[in-house]
CSV table of C-alpha atoms in Angstrom, one decimal:
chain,number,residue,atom,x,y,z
A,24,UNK,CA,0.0,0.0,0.0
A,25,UNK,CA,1.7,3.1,-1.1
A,26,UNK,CA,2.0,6.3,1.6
A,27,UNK,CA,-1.1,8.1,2.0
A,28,UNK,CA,-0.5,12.3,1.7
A,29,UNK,CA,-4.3,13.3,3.8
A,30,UNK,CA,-7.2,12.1,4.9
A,31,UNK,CA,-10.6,13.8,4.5
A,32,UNK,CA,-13.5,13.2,6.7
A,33,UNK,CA,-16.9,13.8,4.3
A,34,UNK,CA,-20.3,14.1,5.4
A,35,UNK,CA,-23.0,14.2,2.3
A,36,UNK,CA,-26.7,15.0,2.1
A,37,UNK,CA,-28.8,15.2,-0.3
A,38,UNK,CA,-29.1,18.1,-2.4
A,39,UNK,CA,-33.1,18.2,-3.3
A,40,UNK,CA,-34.7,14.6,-2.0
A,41,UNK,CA,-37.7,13.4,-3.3
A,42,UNK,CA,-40.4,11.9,-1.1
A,43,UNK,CA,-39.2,8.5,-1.4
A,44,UNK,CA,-36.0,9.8,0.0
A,45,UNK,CA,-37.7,11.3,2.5
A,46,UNK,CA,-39.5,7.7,3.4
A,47,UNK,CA,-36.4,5.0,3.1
A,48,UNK,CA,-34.0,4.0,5.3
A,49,UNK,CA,-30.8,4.1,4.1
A,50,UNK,CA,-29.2,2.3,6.6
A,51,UNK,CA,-30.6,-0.6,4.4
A,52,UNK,CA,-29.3,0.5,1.5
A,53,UNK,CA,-25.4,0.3,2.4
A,54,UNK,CA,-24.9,-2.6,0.3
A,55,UNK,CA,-25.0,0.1,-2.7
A,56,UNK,CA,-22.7,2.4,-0.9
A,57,UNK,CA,-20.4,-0.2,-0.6
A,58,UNK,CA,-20.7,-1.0,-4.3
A,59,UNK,CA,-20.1,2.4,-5.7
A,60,UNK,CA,-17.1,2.7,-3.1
A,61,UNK,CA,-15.3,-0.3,-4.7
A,62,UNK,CA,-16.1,0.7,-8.1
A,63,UNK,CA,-14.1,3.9,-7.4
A,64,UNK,CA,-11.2,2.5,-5.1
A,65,UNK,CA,-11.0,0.6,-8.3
A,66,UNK,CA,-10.9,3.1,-10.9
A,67,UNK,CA,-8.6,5.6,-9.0
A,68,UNK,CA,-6.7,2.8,-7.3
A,69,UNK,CA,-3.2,4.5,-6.3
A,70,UNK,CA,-5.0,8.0,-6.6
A,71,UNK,CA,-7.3,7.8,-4.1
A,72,UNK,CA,-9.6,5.9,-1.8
A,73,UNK,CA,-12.8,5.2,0.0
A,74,UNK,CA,-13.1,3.7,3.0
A,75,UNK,CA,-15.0,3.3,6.3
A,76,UNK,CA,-18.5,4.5,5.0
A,77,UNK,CA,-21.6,4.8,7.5
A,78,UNK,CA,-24.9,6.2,7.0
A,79,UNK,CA,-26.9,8.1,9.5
A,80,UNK,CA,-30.6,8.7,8.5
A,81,UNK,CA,-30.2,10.2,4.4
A,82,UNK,CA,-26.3,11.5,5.8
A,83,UNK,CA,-23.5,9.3,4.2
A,84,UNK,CA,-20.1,9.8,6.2
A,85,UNK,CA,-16.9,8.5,4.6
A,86,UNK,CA,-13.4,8.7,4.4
A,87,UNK,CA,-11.2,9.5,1.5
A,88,UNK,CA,-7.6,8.7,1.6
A,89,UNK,CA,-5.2,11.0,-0.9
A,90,UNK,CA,-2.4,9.1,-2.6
A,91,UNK,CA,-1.6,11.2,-5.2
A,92,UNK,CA,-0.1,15.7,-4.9
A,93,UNK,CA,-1.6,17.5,-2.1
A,94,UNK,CA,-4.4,19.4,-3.2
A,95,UNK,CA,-4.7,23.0,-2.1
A,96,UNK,CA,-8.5,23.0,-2.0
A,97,UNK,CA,-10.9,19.6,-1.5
A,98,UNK,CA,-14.1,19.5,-2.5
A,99,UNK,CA,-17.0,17.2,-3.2
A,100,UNK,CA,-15.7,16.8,-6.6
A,101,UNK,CA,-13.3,14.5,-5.7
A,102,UNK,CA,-16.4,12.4,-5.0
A,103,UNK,CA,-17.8,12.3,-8.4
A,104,UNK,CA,-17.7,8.7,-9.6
A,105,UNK,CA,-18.7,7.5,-6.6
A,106,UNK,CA,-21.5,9.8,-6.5
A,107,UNK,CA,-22.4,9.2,-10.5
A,108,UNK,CA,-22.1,5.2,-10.0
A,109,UNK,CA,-25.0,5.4,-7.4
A,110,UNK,CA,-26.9,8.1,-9.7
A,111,UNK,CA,-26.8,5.4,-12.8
A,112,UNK,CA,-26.1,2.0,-11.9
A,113,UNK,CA,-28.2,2.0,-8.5
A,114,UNK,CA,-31.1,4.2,-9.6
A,115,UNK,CA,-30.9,6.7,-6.8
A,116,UNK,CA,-31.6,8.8,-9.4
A,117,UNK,CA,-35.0,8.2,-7.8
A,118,UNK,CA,-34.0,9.8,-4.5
A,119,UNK,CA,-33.8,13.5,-6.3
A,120,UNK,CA,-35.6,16.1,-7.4
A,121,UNK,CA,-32.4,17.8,-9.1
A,122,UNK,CA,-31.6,14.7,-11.6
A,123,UNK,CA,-28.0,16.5,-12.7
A,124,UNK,CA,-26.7,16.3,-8.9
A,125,UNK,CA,-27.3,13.9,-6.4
A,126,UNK,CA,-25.2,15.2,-2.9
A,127,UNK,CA,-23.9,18.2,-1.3
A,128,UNK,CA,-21.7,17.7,1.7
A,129,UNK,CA,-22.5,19.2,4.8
A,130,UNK,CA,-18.7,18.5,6.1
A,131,UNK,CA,-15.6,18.3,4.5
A,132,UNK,CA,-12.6,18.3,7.0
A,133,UNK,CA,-8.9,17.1,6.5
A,134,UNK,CA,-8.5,14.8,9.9
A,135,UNK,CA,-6.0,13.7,11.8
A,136,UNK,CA,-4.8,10.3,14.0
A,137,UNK,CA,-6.9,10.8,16.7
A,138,UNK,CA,-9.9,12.1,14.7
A,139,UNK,CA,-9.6,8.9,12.4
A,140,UNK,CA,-9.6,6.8,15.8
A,141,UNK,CA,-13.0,8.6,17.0
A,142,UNK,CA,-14.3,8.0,13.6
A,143,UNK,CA,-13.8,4.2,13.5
A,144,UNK,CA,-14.0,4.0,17.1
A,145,UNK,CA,-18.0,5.7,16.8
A,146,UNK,CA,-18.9,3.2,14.1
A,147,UNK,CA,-17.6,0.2,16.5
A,148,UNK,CA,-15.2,-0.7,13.9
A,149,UNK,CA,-11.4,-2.2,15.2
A,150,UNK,CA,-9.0,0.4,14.1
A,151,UNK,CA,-6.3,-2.6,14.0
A,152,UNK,CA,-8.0,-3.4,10.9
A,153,UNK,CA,-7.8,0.0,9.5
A,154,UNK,CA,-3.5,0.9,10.7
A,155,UNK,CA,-2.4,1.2,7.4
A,156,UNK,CA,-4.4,4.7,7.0
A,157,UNK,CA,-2.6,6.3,10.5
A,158,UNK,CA,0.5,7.9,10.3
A,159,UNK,CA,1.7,7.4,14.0
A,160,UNK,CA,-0.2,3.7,15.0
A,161,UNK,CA,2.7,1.8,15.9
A,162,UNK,CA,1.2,-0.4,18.3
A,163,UNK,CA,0.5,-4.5,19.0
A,164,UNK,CA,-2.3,-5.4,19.1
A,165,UNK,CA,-2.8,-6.6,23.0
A,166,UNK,CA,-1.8,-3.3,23.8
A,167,UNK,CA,-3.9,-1.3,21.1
A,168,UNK,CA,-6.6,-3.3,22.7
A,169,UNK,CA,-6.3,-3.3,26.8
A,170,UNK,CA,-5.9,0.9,25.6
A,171,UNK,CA,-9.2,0.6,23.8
A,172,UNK,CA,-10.7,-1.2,26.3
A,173,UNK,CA,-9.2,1.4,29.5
A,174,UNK,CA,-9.8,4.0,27.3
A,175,UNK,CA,-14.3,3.2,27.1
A,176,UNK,CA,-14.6,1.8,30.4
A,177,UNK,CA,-13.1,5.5,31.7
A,178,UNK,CA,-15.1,7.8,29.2
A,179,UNK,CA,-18.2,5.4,29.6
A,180,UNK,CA,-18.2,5.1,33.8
A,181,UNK,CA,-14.7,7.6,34.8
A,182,UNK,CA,-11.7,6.2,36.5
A,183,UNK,CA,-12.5,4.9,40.1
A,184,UNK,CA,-10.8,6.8,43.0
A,185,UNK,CA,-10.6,6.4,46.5
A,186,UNK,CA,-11.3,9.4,48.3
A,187,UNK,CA,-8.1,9.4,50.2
A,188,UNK,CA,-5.8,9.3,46.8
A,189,UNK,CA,-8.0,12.1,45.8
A,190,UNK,CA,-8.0,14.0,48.4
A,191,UNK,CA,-4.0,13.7,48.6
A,192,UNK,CA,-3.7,15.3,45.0
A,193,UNK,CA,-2.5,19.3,45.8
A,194,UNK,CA,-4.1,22.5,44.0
A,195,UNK,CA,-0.9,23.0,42.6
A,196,UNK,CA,-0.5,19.3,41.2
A,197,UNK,CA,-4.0,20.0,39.6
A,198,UNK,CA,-3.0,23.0,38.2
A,199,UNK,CA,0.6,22.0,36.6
A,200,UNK,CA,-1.6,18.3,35.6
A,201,UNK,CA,-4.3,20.4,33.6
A,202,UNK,CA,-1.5,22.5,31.8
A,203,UNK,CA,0.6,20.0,30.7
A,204,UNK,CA,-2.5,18.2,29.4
A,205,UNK,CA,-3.7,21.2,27.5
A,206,UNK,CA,-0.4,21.8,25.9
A,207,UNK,CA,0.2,17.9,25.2
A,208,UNK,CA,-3.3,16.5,24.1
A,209,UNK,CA,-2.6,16.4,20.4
A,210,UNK,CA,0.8,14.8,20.9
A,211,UNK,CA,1.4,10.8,20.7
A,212,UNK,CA,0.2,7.9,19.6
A,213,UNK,CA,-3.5,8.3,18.1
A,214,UNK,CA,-5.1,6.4,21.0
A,215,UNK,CA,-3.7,8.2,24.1
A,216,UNK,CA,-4.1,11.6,21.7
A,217,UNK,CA,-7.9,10.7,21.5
A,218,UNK,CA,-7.9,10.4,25.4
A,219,UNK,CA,-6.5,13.5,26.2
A,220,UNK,CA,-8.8,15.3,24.3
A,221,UNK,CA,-11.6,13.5,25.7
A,222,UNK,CA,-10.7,14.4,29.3
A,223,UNK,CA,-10.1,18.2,28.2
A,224,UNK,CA,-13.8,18.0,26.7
A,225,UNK,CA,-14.9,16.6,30.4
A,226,UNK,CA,-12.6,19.3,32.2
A,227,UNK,CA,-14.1,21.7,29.9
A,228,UNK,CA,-18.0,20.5,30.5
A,229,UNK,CA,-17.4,20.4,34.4
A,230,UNK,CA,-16.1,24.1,34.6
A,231,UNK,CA,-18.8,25.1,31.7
A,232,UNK,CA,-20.7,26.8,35.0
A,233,UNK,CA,-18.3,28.8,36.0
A,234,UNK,CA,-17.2,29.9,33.1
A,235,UNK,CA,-20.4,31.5,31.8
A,236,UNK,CA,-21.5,32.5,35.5
């Protein structure tokens, strides 16, 4: 697999849906998705790349992987074929009012090692099986997964204390702890990078009333 140059995170809607649009699920539909995404890995192989599609309600989020020169701007063109193969050779033609253009995206963001985790992590997907599209993932597996596993059992429940450790921990340890996670949480290896940032968010969500107060 050659070296990847960025990743783009896209989120797609579409542009004018028809009433059967409106009325399908499309969750039952991925089996199209997935066909239009190999006809285009295929077609652009070494270029660029689909992967790791998912479909909430009508949005389709995917992730296209960039082989080929750094482009200076990314848009949905890049998207295209796929877009086109569905429009033709799956008749979702049918799911638009506007028959020349079948999506818009609603979110086109380059993405980084931890973002990529969140992303696969969200769609409960092992992101072993996706390492070759990280830059910094150099991790065995055991350990990739007793992380994982740490890693949902504290945003899911919180780390477990006791009160006497706690109460042991100084102002000034809390104050020189929350700096040094503020100016490291998008340093490291993907998983501990998606961590860090996920505690900040908690930090951040616990002082939200005294912030605004």
């Amino acid at each position: 697999m050659a070296q990847f140059n960025a990743r783009y995170l896209f989120k797609l809607k579409f542009k004018s849906p028809s009433s059967e649009a409106l009325n399908t699920d499309f969750n039952t539909l991925i089996s199209d998705v997935n066909e239009a995404i190999d006809a285009f890995n295929a077609r652009f192989r070494g270029i660029k790349e689909i992967v790791l599609p998912s479909i909430e309600y009508s949005v389709i989020s995917l992730v296209l992987i960039v082989y080929d020169e750094i482009r200076e701007q990314i848009t949905a063109k890049e998207l295209t074929y796929f877009s086109r193969y569905l429009h033709n050779e799956r008749d979702w033609v049918r799911f638009t009012k506007e028959r020349t253009k079948l999506f818009v995206p609603i979110k086109i963001n380059e993405i980084t090692d931890a973002e990529l985790f969140r992303h696969i992590h969200e769609n409960s997907l092992n992101p072993l099986d996706y390492e070759e599209y990280f830059k910094n993932l150099e991790l065995e597996e055991e350990y990739f997964d007793e992380e994982l596993d740490r890693g949902n059992k504290g945003m899911e429940k919180g780390e477990s204390f006791e009160s006497d450790l706690i109460s042991s921990v100084s102002d000034e340890q809390i104050i020189a702890t929350l700096q040094s996670l503020l100016l490291n949480k998008d340093m490291g290896l993907a998983v501990n990078v998606f961590k860090k940032n996920a505690a900040v968010e908690k930090i951040k969500r616990i002082l939200m009333p005294w912030i605004i107060s």
